[in-house]
PDB file of C-alpha atoms and ligand atoms in Angstrom:
ATOM      1  CA  MET A 977      -0.085  -0.073   0.011  1.00  0.00           C
ATOM      2  CA  LEU A 978       2.901   2.486   0.686  1.00  0.00           C
ATOM      3  CA  LEU A 979       4.339   3.902  -2.410  1.00  0.00           C
ATOM      4  CA  PHE A 980       8.071   4.545  -1.492  1.00  0.00           C
ATOM      5  CA  ARG A 981      10.821   4.345  -4.013  1.00  0.00           C
ATOM      6  CA  GLU A 982      13.526   3.998  -1.636  1.00  0.00           C
ATOM      7  CA  LYS A 983      13.952   1.679   1.522  1.00  0.00           C
ATOM      8  CA  VAL A 984      14.546   3.061   5.102  1.00  0.00           C
ATOM      9  CA  PRO A 985      18.364   3.511   5.134  1.00  0.00           C
ATOM     10  CA  ALA A 986      19.819   0.294   6.788  1.00  0.00           C
ATOM     11  CA  ASP A 987      21.617   2.395   9.568  1.00  0.00           C
ATOM     12  CA  TRP A 988      18.307   3.767  10.640  1.00  0.00           C
ATOM     13  CA  LEU A 989      17.098   1.223  12.950  1.00  0.00           C
ATOM     14  CA  PRO A 990      20.490   0.405  14.988  1.00  0.00           C
ATOM     15  CA  LYS A 991      20.762   4.305  15.359  1.00  0.00           C
ATOM     16  CA  VAL A 992      17.413   4.584  16.712  1.00  0.00           C
ATOM     17  CA  LEU A 993      17.544   1.327  19.002  1.00  0.00           C
ATOM     18  CA  ALA A 994      20.813   2.751  20.402  1.00  0.00           C
ATOM     19  CA  ASP A 995      19.091   5.902  22.050  1.00  0.00           C
ATOM     20  CA  LEU A 996      15.300   5.267  22.742  1.00  0.00           C
ATOM     21  CA  PRO A 997      14.914   7.889  25.074  1.00  0.00           C
ATOM     22  CA  ALA A 998      15.855  10.551  22.618  1.00  0.00           C
ATOM     23  CA  VAL A 999      13.644   8.692  19.937  1.00  0.00           C
ATOM     24  CA  LEU A1000      10.647   8.883  22.399  1.00  0.00           C
ATOM     25  CA  VAL A1001      11.097  12.746  22.983  1.00  0.00           C
ATOM     26  CA  ASP A1002      11.491  13.083  19.142  1.00  0.00           C
ATOM     27  CA  HIS A1003       8.414  10.985  18.661  1.00  0.00           C
ATOM     28  CA  ALA A1004       6.442  13.062  21.270  1.00  0.00           C
ATOM     29  CA  HIS A1005       7.224  16.138  19.220  1.00  0.00           C
ATOM     30  CA  LEU A1006       6.443  14.631  16.011  1.00  0.00           C
ATOM     31  CA  GLU A1007       2.892  13.599  17.325  1.00  0.00           C
ATOM     32  CA  ARG A1008       2.469  17.097  18.507  1.00  0.00           C
ATOM     33  CA  LYS A1009       3.440  18.559  15.101  1.00  0.00           C
ATOM     34  CA  ALA A1010       1.023  16.122  13.422  1.00  0.00           C
ATOM     35  CA  ALA A1011      -1.880  17.472  15.550  1.00  0.00           C
ATOM     36  CA  THR A1012      -1.117  21.068  14.811  1.00  0.00           C
ATOM     37  CA  THR A1013      -0.610  20.206  11.049  1.00  0.00           C
ATOM     38  CA  ALA A1014      -4.087  18.888  10.655  1.00  0.00           C
ATOM     39  CA  LEU A1015      -5.424  21.979  12.110  1.00  0.00           C
ATOM     40  CA  ASN A1016      -3.052  24.053   9.790  1.00  0.00           C
ATOM     41  CA  LEU A1017      -4.625  22.274   6.818  1.00  0.00           C
ATOM     42  CA  GLU A1018      -7.998  23.885   7.593  1.00  0.00           C
ATOM     43  CA  LYS A1019      -6.717  27.166   6.413  1.00  0.00           C
ATOM     44  CA  TYR A1020      -7.089  26.185   2.785  1.00  0.00           C
ATOM     45  CA  ARG A1021     -10.198  26.835   0.982  1.00  0.00           C
ATOM     46  CA  ASP A1022     -10.272  23.401  -0.972  1.00  0.00           C
ATOM     47  CA  LEU A1023     -10.457  21.795   2.581  1.00  0.00           C
ATOM     48  CA  TYR A1024     -13.136  23.825   4.156  1.00  0.00           C
ATOM     49  CA  GLY A1025     -15.420  20.866   3.645  1.00  0.00           C
ATOM     50  CA  ARG A1026     -13.060  18.375   5.397  1.00  0.00           C
ATOM     51  CA  VAL A1027     -12.720  20.187   8.668  1.00  0.00           C
ATOM     52  CA  ALA A1028     -14.378  17.697  10.785  1.00  0.00           C
ATOM     53  CA  GLU A1029     -12.308  14.957   9.253  1.00  0.00           C
ATOM     54  CA  LEU A1030      -9.287  17.092   9.929  1.00  0.00           C
ATOM     55  CA  ASN A1031     -10.311  17.758  13.454  1.00  0.00           C
ATOM     56  CA  ALA A1032     -10.752  13.989  13.987  1.00  0.00           C
ATOM     57  CA  ILE A1033      -7.136  13.450  12.938  1.00  0.00           C
ATOM     58  CA  ALA A1034      -6.152  16.392  15.067  1.00  0.00           C
ATOM     59  CA  ILE A1035      -7.708  14.755  18.244  1.00  0.00           C
ATOM     60  CA  GLU A1036      -6.094  11.285  17.228  1.00  0.00           C
ATOM     61  CA  GLU A1037      -2.540  12.956  17.036  1.00  0.00           C
ATOM     62  CA  LEU A1038      -2.877  14.859  20.090  1.00  0.00           C
ATOM     63  CA  GLN A1039      -4.055  11.428  21.841  1.00  0.00           C
ATOM     64  CA  HIS A1040      -1.000   9.739  20.333  1.00  0.00           C
ATOM     65  CA  PHE A1041       1.230  12.815  21.826  1.00  0.00           C
ATOM     66  CA  GLN A1042      -0.331  12.225  25.340  1.00  0.00           C
ATOM     67  CA  LEU A1043       0.376   8.520  25.046  1.00  0.00           C
ATOM     68  CA  VAL A1044       4.009   9.273  24.283  1.00  0.00           C
ATOM     69  CA  LEU A1045       4.254  11.747  27.185  1.00  0.00           C
ATOM     70  CA  ASP A1046       2.777   9.139  29.448  1.00  0.00           C
ATOM     71  CA  LEU A1047       5.474   6.875  28.376  1.00  0.00           C
ATOM     72  CA  LEU A1048       8.005   9.342  28.893  1.00  0.00           C
ATOM     73  CA  GLU A1049       6.732  10.133  32.384  1.00  0.00           C
ATOM     74  CA  ARG A1050       6.678   6.301  33.149  1.00  0.00           C
ATOM     75  CA  ARG A1051      10.265   5.789  32.222  1.00  0.00           C
ATOM     76  CA  GLY A1052      11.522   9.018  34.008  1.00  0.00           C
ATOM     77  CA  ILE A1053      12.622  10.594  30.533  1.00  0.00           C
ATOM     78  CA  PRO A1054      12.232  14.392  30.640  1.00  0.00           C
ATOM     79  CA  PHE A1055      10.356  15.931  27.697  1.00  0.00           C
ATOM     80  CA  GLY A1056      12.989  17.953  25.736  1.00  0.00           C
ATOM     81  CA  GLN A1057      13.675  20.060  22.726  1.00  0.00           C
ATOM     82  CA  PRO A1058      13.096  18.814  19.390  1.00  0.00           C
ATOM     83  CA  HIS A1059      15.625  18.402  16.631  1.00  0.00           C
ATOM     84  CA  PRO A1060      14.593  19.699  13.335  1.00  0.00           C
ATOM     85  CA  SER A1061      14.415  17.028  10.759  1.00  0.00           C
ATOM     86  CA  PRO A1062      16.285  17.588   7.213  1.00  0.00           C
ATOM     87  CA  TRP A1063      13.892  15.223   5.459  1.00  0.00           C
ATOM     88  CA  ILE A1064      10.732  16.837   6.964  1.00  0.00           C
ATOM     89  CA  SER A1065      12.162  20.399   5.984  1.00  0.00           C
ATOM     90  CA  GLY A1066      13.302  19.114   2.677  1.00  0.00           C
ATOM     91  CA  LEU A1067       9.899  18.106   1.853  1.00  0.00           C
ATOM     92  CA  MET A1068       8.117  21.113   3.286  1.00  0.00           C
ATOM     93  CA  ASN A1069      10.507  23.447   1.476  1.00  0.00           C
ATOM     94  CA  ALA A1070       9.262  22.279  -1.975  1.00  0.00           C
ATOM     95  CA  ILE A1071       5.748  23.199  -1.158  1.00  0.00           C
ATOM     96  CA  ARG A1072       4.819  25.721  -3.736  1.00  0.00           C
ATOM     97  CA  LYS A1073       2.856  28.904  -3.130  1.00  0.00           C
ATOM     98  CA  GLY A1074      -0.828  29.633  -4.116  1.00  0.00           C
ATOM     99  CA  GLN A1075      -3.957  28.354  -2.526  1.00  0.00           C
ATOM    100  CA  ARG A1076      -4.648  25.199  -4.564  1.00  0.00           C
ATOM    101  CA  PRO A1077      -1.006  24.218  -5.392  1.00  0.00           C
ATOM    102  CA  GLN A1078      -0.089  24.843  -1.727  1.00  0.00           C
ATOM    103  CA  ALA A1079      -2.981  22.668  -0.366  1.00  0.00           C
ATOM    104  CA  ILE A1080      -2.092  19.918  -2.695  1.00  0.00           C
ATOM    105  CA  ASP A1081       1.580  19.861  -1.953  1.00  0.00           C
ATOM    106  CA  HIS A1082       0.976  20.239   1.574  1.00  0.00           C
ATOM    107  CA  LEU A1083      -1.331  17.287   1.957  1.00  0.00           C
ATOM    108  CA  ILE A1084       1.206  15.053  -0.239  1.00  0.00           C
ATOM    109  CA  CYS A1085       4.029  16.044   2.423  1.00  0.00           C
ATOM    110  CA  CYS A1086       1.615  15.127   5.197  1.00  0.00           C
ATOM    111  CA  SER A1087       0.899  12.011   3.550  1.00  0.00           C
ATOM    112  CA  LEU A1088       4.271  11.001   3.206  1.00  0.00           C
ATOM    113  CA  ILE A1089       5.207  11.665   6.519  1.00  0.00           C
ATOM    114  CA  GLU A1090       2.388   9.696   7.950  1.00  0.00           C
ATOM    115  CA  GLY A1091       3.319   6.785   5.655  1.00  0.00           C
ATOM    116  CA  ARG A1092       7.101   6.719   6.621  1.00  0.00           C
ATOM    117  CA  SER A1093       5.903   7.055  10.169  1.00  0.00           C
ATOM    118  CA  CYS A1094       3.520   3.767   9.516  1.00  0.00           C
ATOM    119  CA  GLU A1095       6.454   2.051   8.077  1.00  0.00           C
ATOM    120  CA  LYS A1096       9.101   2.785  10.755  1.00  0.00           C
ATOM    121  CA  PHE A1097       6.568   1.905  13.409  1.00  0.00           C
ATOM    122  CA  GLN A1098       6.140  -1.352  11.967  1.00  0.00           C
ATOM    123  CA  PHE A1099       9.875  -1.876  11.944  1.00  0.00           C
ATOM    124  CA  LEU A1100      10.109  -0.659  15.600  1.00  0.00           C
ATOM    125  CA  ALA A1101       7.090  -3.016  16.642  1.00  0.00           C
ATOM    126  CA  SER A1102       8.746  -6.084  15.342  1.00  0.00           C
ATOM    127  CA  ASP A1103      12.615  -5.358  16.244  1.00  0.00           C
ATOM    128  CA  LEU A1104      11.663  -4.353  19.870  1.00  0.00           C
ATOM    129  CA  LYS A1105       9.806  -7.293  20.736  1.00  0.00           C
ATOM    130  CA  THR A1106      12.466  -8.901  22.653  1.00  0.00           C
ATOM    131  CA  VAL A1107      14.435  -5.896  23.667  1.00  0.00           C
ATOM    132  CA  ASP A1108      11.540  -3.770  24.917  1.00  0.00           C
ATOM    133  CA  PRO A1109       8.064  -5.573  24.586  1.00  0.00           C
ATOM    134  CA  GLU A1110       6.140  -2.635  26.037  1.00  0.00           C
ATOM    135  CA  LEU A1111       7.514  -0.264  23.396  1.00  0.00           C
ATOM    136  CA  ALA A1112       7.042  -2.843  20.654  1.00  0.00           C
ATOM    137  CA  ARG A1113       3.329  -3.032  21.639  1.00  0.00           C
ATOM    138  CA  PHE A1114       2.975   0.589  21.572  1.00  0.00           C
ATOM    139  CA  TYR A1115       4.352   1.043  18.296  1.00  0.00           C
ATOM    140  CA  GLY A1116       2.289  -1.679  16.898  1.00  0.00           C
ATOM    141  CA  SER A1117      -0.670  -0.105  18.198  1.00  0.00           C
ATOM    142  CA  LEU A1118      -0.129   3.156  16.093  1.00  0.00           C
ATOM    143  CA  VAL A1119       0.477   1.419  12.812  1.00  0.00           C
ATOM    144  CA  GLU A1120      -3.020   1.448  11.539  1.00  0.00           C
ATOM    145  CA  SER A1121      -3.791   4.901  12.490  1.00  0.00           C
ATOM    146  CA  GLU A1122      -0.697   6.473  11.019  1.00  0.00           C
ATOM    147  CA  GLY A1123      -1.415   4.199   7.801  1.00  0.00           C
ATOM    148  CA  ASN A1124      -5.004   5.677   7.747  1.00  0.00           C
ATOM    149  CA  HIS A1125      -3.639   9.172   7.815  1.00  0.00           C
ATOM    150  CA  TYR A1126      -1.308   8.451   4.910  1.00  0.00           C
ATOM    151  CA  ALA A1127      -4.320   7.351   2.842  1.00  0.00           C
ATOM    152  CA  THR A1128      -6.658  10.091   4.027  1.00  0.00           C
ATOM    153  CA  TYR A1129      -4.270  12.883   2.944  1.00  0.00           C
ATOM    154  CA  LEU A1130      -3.475  11.317  -0.280  1.00  0.00           C
ATOM    155  CA  LEU A1131      -7.171  10.882  -1.119  1.00  0.00           C
ATOM    156  CA  MET A1132      -7.752  14.607   0.101  1.00  0.00           C
ATOM    157  CA  ALA A1133      -5.110  15.785  -2.364  1.00  0.00           C
ATOM    158  CA  ARG A1134      -6.540  13.650  -5.066  1.00  0.00           C
ATOM    159  CA  ALA A1135     -10.053  14.835  -4.471  1.00  0.00           C
ATOM    160  CA  ILE A1136      -8.992  18.502  -5.138  1.00  0.00           C
ATOM    161  CA  ASP A1137      -7.420  17.595  -8.496  1.00  0.00           C
ATOM    162  CA  GLU A1138      -6.629  14.108  -9.220  1.00  0.00           C
ATOM    163  CA  ALA A1139      -4.199  14.496 -12.123  1.00  0.00           C
ATOM    164  CA  GLU A1140      -2.276  17.171 -10.448  1.00  0.00           C
ATOM    165  CA  ALA A1141      -2.045  15.328  -7.061  1.00  0.00           C
ATOM    166  CA  ASN A1142      -0.719  12.387  -8.968  1.00  0.00           C
ATOM    167  CA  ARG A1143       1.728  14.414 -10.785  1.00  0.00           C
ATOM    168  CA  ARG A1144       3.008  16.163  -7.534  1.00  0.00           C
ATOM    169  CA  LEU A1145       3.120  12.485  -5.694  1.00  0.00           C
ATOM    170  CA  ASP A1146       5.559  11.459  -8.307  1.00  0.00           C
ATOM    171  CA  PHE A1147       7.636  14.540  -7.700  1.00  0.00           C
ATOM    172  CA  TYR A1148       7.425  14.001  -3.960  1.00  0.00           C
ATOM    173  CA  LEU A1149       8.195  10.315  -4.040  1.00  0.00           C
ATOM    174  CA  ASP A1150      11.533  11.155  -6.010  1.00  0.00           C
ATOM    175  CA  LEU A1151      12.318  13.850  -3.425  1.00  0.00           C
ATOM    176  CA  ASP A1152      11.691  11.671  -0.492  1.00  0.00           C
ATOM    177  CA  ALA A1153      14.067   8.911  -2.063  1.00  0.00           C
ATOM    178  CA  LYS A1154      16.788  11.428  -2.517  1.00  0.00           C
ATOM    179  CA  LEU A1155      16.254  13.033   1.058  1.00  0.00           C
ATOM    180  CA  ILE A1156      16.043   9.612   2.842  1.00  0.00           C
ATOM    181  CA  ARG A1157      19.393   8.667   1.508  1.00  0.00           C
ATOM    182  CA  GLN A1158      21.170  11.617   3.087  1.00  0.00           C
ATOM    183  CA  PRO A1159      22.908  10.578   6.200  1.00  0.00           C
ATOM    184  CA  ASN A1160      21.347  12.062   9.674  1.00  0.00           C
ATOM    185  CA  PRO A1161      23.383  10.862  12.615  1.00  0.00           C
ATOM    186  CA  LEU A1162      20.763  12.206  15.110  1.00  0.00           C
ATOM    187  CA  PRO A1163      18.443   9.406  16.954  1.00  0.00           C
ATOM    188  CA  MET A1164      15.352  10.433  15.163  1.00  0.00           C
ATOM    189  CA  LEU A1165      12.269   8.828  13.751  1.00  0.00           C
ATOM    190  CA  HIS A1166      12.535  11.159  10.546  1.00  0.00           C
TER     191      HIS A1166
HETATM  192 FE1  FE2 B2587       0.151   9.809  15.367  1.00  0.00          FE
HETATM  193 FE1  FE2 B2588      -0.676  10.387  11.936  1.00  0.00          FE
END
């Protein structure tokens, strides 16, 4: 179902497993940003009819954020500052100006971020099974929701203009493949 053209680099999983506390803080911020992004999408005229759906996503992401915060608290990990993700800013910087182009590009970026989260949560769910079963179950429990967000955002972009959304998806899949190959030594999800 995921359309990615490049695999998650082989060094991503060992890097993340080596510093799970930092990854959990990064994950908390990722969910926080996912909640605010869903609300930000409501500024586009083409999405005024989808406000209730976007609110539902924002609520779900806020619940994910709280779940990660609860996990941090149980583990005695302080909530800290986020690192900027070069992969996310690389995608976001390619968003075009103008109401409709911006709405389509923004939705596709969000879709790819959700899709990569879904993919990476699946890796964590399986690779943490023996090391950290609680965390493995937690990541497993988020996979379906992030997969749904991936599909919802993509369908929202296609509902605005199907041909244009597919053309931009093609562009963004190439950009994602290029950006994900760039080394990032920080223990981050993206
Ligand atoms: Fe989420
Ligand atoms: Fe999500």
